[in-house]
Amino acid sequence: MNPSRTRHPVRPVLVGLGSAVLLAASVTVPSAAAAVVEEQPRSSVALDWYDTTADTIAADAAPTQITNSRTWAVSWLAAARATRVVPFGVDRGDFQDAALASAVHDALVALVPSRTQELDAALRTTLQAVPDGAAEAKGVAAGARQARLVLAAREGDGLDPASVNAPFTVPPAAPGVWQPTPPAYAPAAQYGNRLARPFLLDSPDQYRLPAPPALDSARYRADLAEVRAYGAVDSTVRTERQTETATFWLGSSLTLYTEPLRVALARSPHSSAGRARLVALFHVALVDTQIATSDSKYAHLRWRPVTAIRTGSIDPDPAWTPLHTTPAHPDYPSGHNTYSGAAEAVLSALVGPRTAPFQLTSPTAPGVTRTYTSWSRLSQENVDARVYSGIHTRSADEAGLVLGERVATHALRNAARLFDTL
């Protein structure tokens, strides 16, 4: 059996749309208080604060991925709004650097107060490189203001850990219906995502997927046969490279995509303002994608492969065990692949579908380094990885790419509304 590699490529229209997003978002209506100038590359302040954000979240990470995604989205949305309008009479680069640093600093201090000392030191370092004067003062004030406004607007959005893991009543066991999985048989996780308030989606169910393949369909039988053969802990057909792929992509998608996004940021030709918009749009799209993912998961409640293979009617094998432990939520769609689909769509739209070679490592595969030249390759490996891990069907993986792309496209089309300053 050779696993198929069906792709759902990012539509070419998204590339043009993404370019328009970054350009249009930098255009403001001139007024007595604002000047509009073309963006030019300036400094590494955006990269410095990208690394500071990553370090802050890693040092004191919330136990739920979407909560950490929200921290990224809130802090960088504040930065994008703070840097968008430049006052007359001040140096544009100085103002934007101060505004970006101030916005991200203040948002992170509010969301991760245990890191206040480190964040204060990082802000001092940035501001020491900005000449004293009106540009610095107005930039700091703009960043502080936008951090307050974004934090207030997102208060009570249901993305805190307790809300994310809201209780879920498991339905009675039946063919195809999700049940807690071995070995822990843990309660359902992430049910509360579908109850949370999105950034740009009209509602969590706006892009809800159609039902997964029927249990008596040829596609379902093929899916189950593939994951049974390739995803078993003792598989005799999975190659060493395929096992490595499963292990490489096993961890948090947020963690695994931190470096690819940084690569895109470092290679962006835009100033601090344009780079802030890139990071903000990426994480806003990914928060909304995770909300939409849980909506489809809990709407369809498709059982996991381990349950289907152990207890289903197709050649049941009560001893079958997946390579990796199955997460505690339904199969369809794969959350790793909704994340990949959305990330691919945003990165392809905003910086192009291909890039110069870059290397990526994984905390779940120590010593392994892989090289990539396109964002789509990350998605392709995620599809295969979840099958080789034995924790998802290929249908769930491919549907995940579709859902992620749709949510990301929505974010791109509505970016102007996202970046409006208050």
Short mmCIF file of C-alpha atoms in Angstrom, two decimals:
data_model
loop_
_atom_site.label_atom_id
_atom_site.label_comp_id
_atom_site.label_asym_id
_atom_site.label_seq_id
_atom_site.Cartn_x
_atom_site.Cartn_y
_atom_site.Cartn_z
CA MET A 1 0.00 0.00 0.00
CA ASN A 2 1.38 3.41 -0.97
CA PRO A 3 -0.22 6.31 0.90
CA SER A 4 -1.75 8.83 -1.48
CA ARG A 5 -0.63 12.43 -1.31
CA THR A 6 -3.65 14.45 -2.36
CA ARG A 7 -2.91 18.17 -2.12
CA HIS A 8 -5.14 21.18 -1.74
CA PRO A 9 -2.80 23.91 -3.05
CA VAL A 10 -3.28 27.49 -2.00
CA ARG A 11 -5.18 29.22 -4.79
CA PRO A 12 -3.10 31.74 -6.77
CA VAL A 13 -5.62 34.47 -5.94
CA LEU A 14 -4.44 34.34 -2.32
CA VAL A 15 -0.96 35.49 -3.28
CA GLY A 16 -2.31 38.64 -4.87
CA LEU A 17 -4.74 39.11 -2.02
CA GLY A 18 -1.96 38.81 0.54
CA SER A 19 0.18 41.42 -1.18
CA ALA A 20 -2.78 43.75 -1.19
CA VAL A 21 -3.31 43.14 2.52
CA LEU A 22 0.16 44.32 3.51
CA LEU A 23 0.07 47.27 1.13
CA ALA A 24 -3.47 48.40 1.82
CA ALA A 25 -3.06 48.05 5.56
CA SER A 26 -0.25 50.59 5.44
CA VAL A 27 -2.38 53.19 3.67
CA THR A 28 -4.14 55.69 5.89
CA VAL A 29 -6.23 58.74 5.15
CA PRO A 30 -4.08 61.83 5.69
CA SER A 31 -5.29 64.07 8.48
CA ALA A 32 -3.98 66.87 10.65
CA ALA A 33 -2.47 64.26 12.91
CA ALA A 34 -1.10 61.64 10.53
CA ALA A 35 1.31 61.25 7.64
CA VAL A 36 1.50 58.38 5.15
CA VAL A 37 4.86 57.33 3.74
CA GLU A 38 6.06 54.28 1.83
CA GLU A 39 7.55 51.42 3.80
CA GLN A 40 11.28 50.75 3.65
CA PRO A 41 13.24 48.08 5.52
CA ARG A 42 14.83 49.59 8.62
CA SER A 43 15.80 47.55 11.59
CA SER A 44 15.55 44.29 13.47
CA VAL A 45 13.19 45.58 16.17
CA ALA A 46 10.39 43.36 14.87
CA LEU A 47 12.67 40.32 14.99
CA ASP A 48 13.91 41.25 18.47
CA TRP A 49 10.36 41.39 19.76
CA TYR A 50 9.35 38.29 17.87
CA ASP A 51 12.07 36.40 19.74
CA THR A 52 11.06 38.07 23.00
CA THR A 53 7.45 36.98 22.47
CA ALA A 54 8.51 33.41 21.70
CA ASP A 55 10.76 33.30 24.77
CA THR A 56 8.03 34.77 26.99
CA ILE A 57 5.45 32.21 25.93
CA ALA A 58 7.89 29.33 26.13
CA ALA A 59 9.01 30.31 29.63
CA ASP A 60 5.52 30.55 31.10
CA ALA A 61 3.32 28.75 28.59
CA ALA A 62 -0.38 28.30 29.19
CA PRO A 63 -1.45 24.62 29.16
CA THR A 64 -3.69 25.17 26.13
CA GLN A 65 -2.22 25.96 22.70
CA ILE A 66 -4.96 28.35 21.64
CA THR A 67 -4.38 30.46 24.76
CA ASN A 68 -0.76 30.92 23.72
CA SER A 69 -1.87 31.67 20.16
CA ARG A 70 -4.15 34.34 21.60
CA THR A 71 -1.19 35.90 23.43
CA TRP A 72 0.67 36.19 20.13
CA ALA A 73 -2.40 37.58 18.36
CA VAL A 74 -3.28 40.19 20.98
CA SER A 75 0.26 41.53 21.43
CA TRP A 76 1.06 41.77 17.73
CA LEU A 77 -2.35 43.09 16.75
CA ALA A 78 -1.70 45.93 19.20
CA ALA A 79 1.68 46.47 17.53
CA ALA A 80 0.18 46.46 14.03
CA ARG A 81 -2.42 49.04 15.01
CA ALA A 82 0.06 51.20 16.91
CA THR A 83 2.49 51.41 13.98
CA ARG A 84 -0.11 52.02 11.28
CA VAL A 85 -0.53 55.79 11.56
CA VAL A 86 2.60 57.95 11.81
CA PRO A 87 2.19 61.48 13.25
CA PHE A 88 3.40 64.43 11.20
CA GLY A 89 6.77 65.84 12.07
CA VAL A 90 8.44 62.76 13.55
CA ASP A 91 10.84 60.18 12.15
CA ARG A 92 8.73 57.34 10.84
CA GLY A 93 11.16 54.54 11.69
CA ASP A 94 11.83 55.78 15.20
CA PHE A 95 8.12 56.14 15.89
CA GLN A 96 7.26 52.67 14.58
CA ASP A 97 10.08 50.94 16.42
CA ALA A 98 9.05 52.55 19.70
CA ALA A 99 5.36 51.85 19.07
CA LEU A 100 5.93 48.18 18.22
CA ALA A 101 8.12 47.58 21.26
CA SER A 102 5.75 49.42 23.59
CA ALA A 103 2.65 47.59 22.30
CA VAL A 104 4.11 44.09 22.50
CA HIS A 105 5.74 44.83 25.86
CA ASP A 106 2.57 46.12 27.49
CA ALA A 107 0.37 43.33 26.13
CA LEU A 108 2.80 40.63 27.24
CA VAL A 109 3.21 42.13 30.70
CA ALA A 110 -0.58 42.03 31.11
CA LEU A 111 -0.89 38.47 29.79
CA VAL A 112 2.30 36.95 31.23
CA PRO A 113 3.07 39.06 34.33
CA SER A 114 5.65 36.58 35.61
CA ARG A 115 7.97 37.80 32.83
CA THR A 116 7.69 41.52 33.64
CA GLN A 117 11.34 41.92 34.61
CA GLU A 118 12.61 40.38 31.37
CA LEU A 119 10.11 42.34 29.28
CA ASP A 120 11.04 45.63 30.96
CA ALA A 121 14.70 44.96 30.17
CA ALA A 122 13.89 44.21 26.54
CA LEU A 123 11.93 47.46 26.23
CA ARG A 124 14.82 49.45 27.68
CA THR A 125 17.18 47.88 25.15
CA THR A 126 14.94 48.82 22.24
CA LEU A 127 14.35 52.38 23.42
CA GLN A 128 18.05 52.97 24.06
CA ALA A 129 18.56 52.59 20.32
CA VAL A 130 15.77 55.07 19.48
CA PRO A 131 16.76 58.75 19.71
CA ASP A 132 15.08 60.62 22.54
CA GLY A 133 12.40 62.97 21.34
CA ALA A 134 8.89 63.24 20.01
CA ALA A 135 9.06 60.13 17.81
CA GLU A 136 10.03 57.92 20.74
CA ALA A 137 7.54 59.48 23.15
CA LYS A 138 4.63 59.35 20.73
CA GLY A 139 5.53 55.81 19.69
CA VAL A 140 5.59 54.57 23.27
CA ALA A 141 2.25 56.26 23.94
CA ALA A 142 0.67 54.78 20.80
CA GLY A 143 1.86 51.29 21.70
CA ALA A 144 0.57 51.56 25.24
CA ARG A 145 -2.81 52.82 24.05
CA GLN A 146 -3.32 50.07 21.49
CA ALA A 147 -2.26 47.38 23.96
CA ARG A 148 -4.90 48.63 26.41
CA LEU A 149 -7.58 48.76 23.72
CA VAL A 150 -6.90 45.32 22.27
CA LEU A 151 -6.70 43.73 25.71
CA ALA A 152 -10.01 45.32 26.66
CA ALA A 153 -11.66 44.26 23.40
CA ARG A 154 -10.62 40.62 23.88
CA GLU A 155 -11.50 40.37 27.58
CA GLY A 156 -13.77 37.43 28.30
CA ASP A 157 -13.35 35.89 24.85
CA GLY A 158 -13.38 32.34 26.20
CA LEU A 159 -9.79 31.49 25.28
CA ASP A 160 -8.44 31.06 28.81
CA PRO A 161 -7.46 27.47 29.72
CA ALA A 162 -10.50 26.79 31.89
CA SER A 163 -12.91 27.92 29.18
CA VAL A 164 -11.01 26.07 26.44
CA ASN A 165 -11.40 22.78 28.29
CA ALA A 166 -15.05 23.27 29.18
CA PRO A 167 -16.76 20.02 30.24
CA PHE A 168 -18.17 17.83 27.49
CA THR A 169 -20.64 15.01 28.00
CA VAL A 170 -19.54 11.99 26.01
CA PRO A 171 -22.44 10.42 24.08
CA PRO A 172 -23.21 6.70 24.41
CA ALA A 173 -20.87 4.40 22.49
CA ALA A 174 -22.01 3.72 18.94
CA PRO A 175 -20.34 2.98 15.59
CA GLY A 176 -18.42 6.04 14.44
CA VAL A 177 -19.01 8.07 17.61
CA TRP A 178 -16.03 9.44 19.52
CA GLN A 179 -15.17 7.88 22.87
CA PRO A 180 -12.23 8.56 25.21
CA THR A 181 -9.14 6.73 23.99
CA PRO A 182 -6.44 4.57 25.57
CA PRO A 183 -4.27 4.49 27.51
CA ALA A 184 -5.54 7.32 29.75
CA TYR A 185 -9.16 7.52 28.52
CA ALA A 186 -8.92 11.22 29.36
CA PRO A 187 -11.92 13.59 29.24
CA ALA A 188 -12.53 15.44 26.00
CA ALA A 189 -10.19 18.41 25.46
CA GLN A 190 -10.68 21.71 23.61
CA TYR A 191 -14.47 21.49 23.50
CA GLY A 192 -14.64 25.08 24.74
CA ASN A 193 -12.81 26.40 21.67
CA ARG A 194 -16.04 26.18 19.70
CA LEU A 195 -17.75 28.37 22.31
CA ALA A 196 -15.08 31.10 22.15
CA ARG A 197 -15.30 34.47 20.39
CA PRO A 198 -13.30 34.58 17.15
CA PHE A 199 -11.32 37.57 15.93
CA LEU A 200 -12.69 37.73 12.38
CA LEU A 201 -15.03 34.80 11.81
CA ASP A 202 -18.70 35.70 12.01
CA SER A 203 -19.26 32.56 14.11
CA PRO A 204 -17.30 29.41 15.01
CA ASP A 205 -19.42 27.31 12.61
CA GLN A 206 -19.04 29.66 9.61
CA TYR A 207 -16.86 27.17 7.71
CA ARG A 208 -18.04 23.95 9.34
CA LEU A 209 -16.95 20.97 7.26
CA PRO A 210 -19.40 18.49 5.71
CA ALA A 211 -19.65 15.08 7.36
CA PRO A 212 -16.68 12.69 7.14
CA PRO A 213 -16.85 9.63 4.86
CA ALA A 214 -19.66 7.25 5.77
CA LEU A 215 -18.66 4.11 7.66
CA ASP A 216 -19.83 1.92 4.74
CA SER A 217 -17.97 3.93 2.07
CA ALA A 218 -14.95 2.78 0.09
CA ARG A 219 -13.05 5.89 1.23
CA TYR A 220 -13.58 5.07 4.88
CA ARG A 221 -12.42 1.48 4.37
CA ALA A 222 -9.30 2.71 2.58
CA ASP A 223 -8.59 5.25 5.33
CA LEU A 224 -8.91 2.67 8.05
CA ALA A 225 -6.77 0.12 6.23
CA GLU A 226 -4.03 2.70 5.70
CA VAL A 227 -3.84 3.87 9.29
CA ARG A 228 -4.09 0.26 10.55
CA ALA A 229 -1.06 -0.72 8.47
CA TYR A 230 1.10 2.40 8.66
CA GLY A 231 0.11 3.78 12.06
CA ALA A 232 0.53 0.71 14.27
CA VAL A 233 3.21 0.82 16.94
CA ASP A 234 4.56 -2.46 15.51
CA SER A 235 3.97 -1.66 11.83
CA THR A 236 5.96 -3.77 9.39
CA VAL A 237 5.34 -1.46 6.41
CA ARG A 238 6.16 1.98 7.86
CA THR A 239 9.69 2.99 6.88
CA GLU A 240 12.28 4.59 9.14
CA ARG A 241 11.81 7.89 7.30
CA GLN A 242 8.04 7.71 7.79
CA THR A 243 8.49 7.02 11.49
CA GLU A 244 10.78 10.03 11.68
CA THR A 245 8.12 12.16 9.95
CA ALA A 246 5.52 11.10 12.49
CA THR A 247 7.81 11.93 15.39
CA PHE A 248 9.06 15.20 13.88
CA TRP A 249 5.52 16.65 13.62
CA LEU A 250 4.21 15.22 16.88
CA GLY A 251 4.49 18.32 19.05
CA SER A 252 2.58 21.58 19.31
CA SER A 253 1.83 23.19 15.95
CA LEU A 254 2.37 26.60 17.53
CA THR A 255 5.89 25.58 18.53
CA LEU A 256 6.67 23.91 15.21
CA TYR A 257 5.57 26.93 13.17
CA THR A 258 7.38 29.54 15.28
CA GLU A 259 10.58 29.16 13.23
CA PRO A 260 8.94 29.11 9.76
CA LEU A 261 7.08 32.32 10.62
CA ARG A 262 10.32 33.86 11.85
CA VAL A 263 11.99 32.91 8.56
CA ALA A 264 9.20 34.68 6.69
CA LEU A 265 9.50 37.70 8.99
CA ALA A 266 13.26 37.95 8.59
CA ARG A 267 12.97 37.80 4.81
CA SER A 268 10.13 40.31 4.61
CA PRO A 269 11.10 43.57 2.84
CA HIS A 270 8.72 45.59 5.01
CA SER A 271 9.42 47.92 7.92
CA SER A 272 8.42 47.31 11.53
CA ALA A 273 4.80 48.15 10.65
CA GLY A 274 4.57 45.66 7.81
CA ARG A 275 6.25 42.96 9.84
CA ALA A 276 3.86 43.55 12.73
CA ARG A 277 0.94 43.07 10.37
CA LEU A 278 2.40 39.79 9.11
CA VAL A 279 2.75 38.34 12.61
CA ALA A 280 -0.62 39.66 13.75
CA LEU A 281 -2.51 38.33 10.75
CA PHE A 282 -0.85 34.93 11.03
CA HIS A 283 -1.83 34.43 14.65
CA VAL A 284 -5.31 35.94 14.34
CA ALA A 285 -5.99 33.51 11.48
CA LEU A 286 -4.63 30.63 13.55
CA VAL A 287 -6.75 31.45 16.60
CA ASP A 288 -9.85 31.51 14.41
CA THR A 289 -8.73 28.28 12.73
CA GLN A 290 -8.47 26.50 16.06
CA ILE A 291 -11.94 27.72 17.02
CA ALA A 292 -13.34 26.45 13.71
CA THR A 293 -11.49 23.16 14.13
CA SER A 294 -13.16 22.38 17.43
CA ASP A 295 -16.53 23.35 15.99
CA SER A 296 -16.21 20.74 13.23
CA LYS A 297 -14.68 18.15 15.55
CA TYR A 298 -17.51 18.31 18.06
CA ALA A 299 -20.22 18.72 15.43
CA HIS A 300 -19.27 15.43 13.76
CA LEU A 301 -17.79 13.51 16.73
CA ARG A 302 -15.96 10.99 14.52
CA TRP A 303 -14.24 8.26 16.50
CA ARG A 304 -10.47 7.92 16.47
CA PRO A 305 -8.69 5.12 14.55
CA VAL A 306 -7.78 3.27 17.73
CA THR A 307 -11.45 3.00 18.68
CA ALA A 308 -12.53 2.08 15.16
CA ILE A 309 -9.89 -0.63 14.76
CA ARG A 310 -10.35 -2.12 18.23
CA THR A 311 -14.16 -2.10 18.39
CA GLY A 312 -15.48 -1.49 14.87
CA SER A 313 -17.07 -4.03 12.54
CA ILE A 314 -14.22 -4.08 9.99
CA ASP A 315 -11.82 -6.84 11.10
CA PRO A 316 -11.65 -5.68 14.74
CA ASP A 317 -8.31 -6.02 16.53
CA PRO A 318 -8.65 -5.33 20.28
CA ALA A 319 -4.86 -5.29 20.69
CA TRP A 320 -4.08 -2.71 17.96
CA THR A 321 -2.06 0.21 19.32
CA PRO A 322 -1.01 3.39 17.50
CA LEU A 323 2.60 4.53 17.26
CA HIS A 324 1.79 7.65 19.30
CA THR A 325 -0.79 8.29 21.99
CA THR A 326 -4.08 9.56 20.62
CA PRO A 327 -5.09 13.09 21.75
CA ALA A 328 -8.33 13.43 23.69
CA HIS A 329 -10.67 14.86 21.06
CA PRO A 330 -12.44 13.64 17.91
CA ASP A 331 -10.69 12.60 14.69
CA TYR A 332 -12.30 14.86 12.09
CA PRO A 333 -10.70 17.18 11.16
CA SER A 334 -7.05 16.95 12.21
CA GLY A 335 -6.07 20.02 14.21
CA HIS A 336 -2.43 19.77 13.14
CA ASN A 337 -3.59 19.98 9.55
CA THR A 338 -6.07 22.82 10.01
CA TYR A 339 -3.13 24.70 11.54
CA SER A 340 -0.88 23.74 8.63
CA GLY A 341 -3.49 24.68 6.03
CA ALA A 342 -4.05 28.11 7.56
CA ALA A 343 -0.33 28.74 8.07
CA GLU A 344 0.43 27.76 4.50
CA ALA A 345 -2.30 30.03 3.16
CA VAL A 346 -1.18 33.09 5.14
CA LEU A 347 2.53 32.64 4.46
CA SER A 348 1.98 31.92 0.76
CA ALA A 349 -0.24 34.95 0.41
CA LEU A 350 1.99 37.37 2.29
CA VAL A 351 5.51 36.28 1.33
CA GLY A 352 4.97 33.88 -1.58
CA PRO A 353 4.57 30.09 -1.74
CA ARG A 354 8.30 29.36 -2.01
CA THR A 355 11.33 30.63 -0.15
CA ALA A 356 15.08 30.14 -0.02
CA PRO A 357 16.03 26.95 1.84
CA PHE A 358 15.63 27.06 5.59
CA GLN A 359 16.24 24.45 8.26
CA LEU A 360 13.78 23.28 10.88
CA THR A 361 14.20 21.19 14.01
CA SER A 362 11.61 19.64 16.29
CA PRO A 363 11.55 19.23 20.08
CA THR A 364 10.01 15.77 19.66
CA ALA A 365 12.74 14.57 17.28
CA PRO A 366 16.08 15.55 18.88
CA GLY A 367 18.98 15.58 16.46
CA VAL A 368 16.81 15.68 13.34
CA THR A 369 17.08 18.67 11.01
CA ARG A 370 14.97 19.05 7.87
CA THR A 371 15.32 21.57 5.06
CA TYR A 372 12.38 23.21 3.27
CA THR A 373 11.88 25.55 0.33
CA SER A 374 8.08 25.84 0.36
CA TRP A 375 5.35 26.17 2.96
CA SER A 376 3.29 23.48 1.22
CA ARG A 377 5.90 20.88 2.07
CA LEU A 378 5.21 21.42 5.76
CA SER A 379 1.53 20.71 5.10
CA GLN A 380 2.28 17.59 3.07
CA GLU A 381 4.39 16.17 5.88
CA ASN A 382 1.72 16.96 8.47
CA VAL A 383 -0.88 15.00 6.48
CA ASP A 384 1.35 11.94 6.34
CA ALA A 385 2.64 12.33 9.89
CA ARG A 386 -0.72 11.96 11.57
CA VAL A 387 -1.45 8.77 9.61
CA TYR A 388 1.98 7.33 10.44
CA SER A 389 1.38 8.20 14.10
CA GLY A 390 -1.80 6.13 13.97
CA ILE A 391 -3.93 8.94 15.39
CA HIS A 392 -5.81 10.32 12.34
CA THR A 393 -7.30 9.08 9.10
CA ARG A 394 -6.10 10.67 5.88
CA SER A 395 -9.60 12.04 5.28
CA ALA A 396 -9.39 13.92 8.58
CA ASP A 397 -5.96 15.27 7.62
CA GLU A 398 -6.97 16.45 4.15
CA ALA A 399 -10.20 17.97 5.42
CA GLY A 400 -8.08 19.84 7.96
CA LEU A 401 -6.04 21.49 5.21
CA VAL A 402 -9.24 22.61 3.50
CA LEU A 403 -10.72 24.10 6.65
CA GLY A 404 -7.50 25.90 7.57
CA GLU A 405 -7.21 27.44 4.11
CA ARG A 406 -10.81 28.63 4.19
CA VAL A 407 -10.44 30.33 7.55
CA ALA A 408 -7.14 31.92 6.52
CA THR A 409 -8.70 33.19 3.30
CA HIS A 410 -11.44 34.79 5.37
CA ALA A 411 -8.83 36.48 7.54
CA LEU A 412 -6.97 37.81 4.52
CA ARG A 413 -10.15 39.17 2.97
CA ASN A 414 -11.11 40.92 6.21
CA ALA A 415 -7.69 42.21 7.22
CA ALA A 416 -8.64 45.85 6.72
CA ARG A 417 -11.26 45.48 9.45
CA LEU A 418 -8.68 43.82 11.68
CA PHE A 419 -6.15 46.62 11.43
CA ASP A 420 -8.45 49.59 11.85
CA THR A 421 -7.10 51.71 14.67
CA LEU A 422 -9.28 52.87 17.52
#
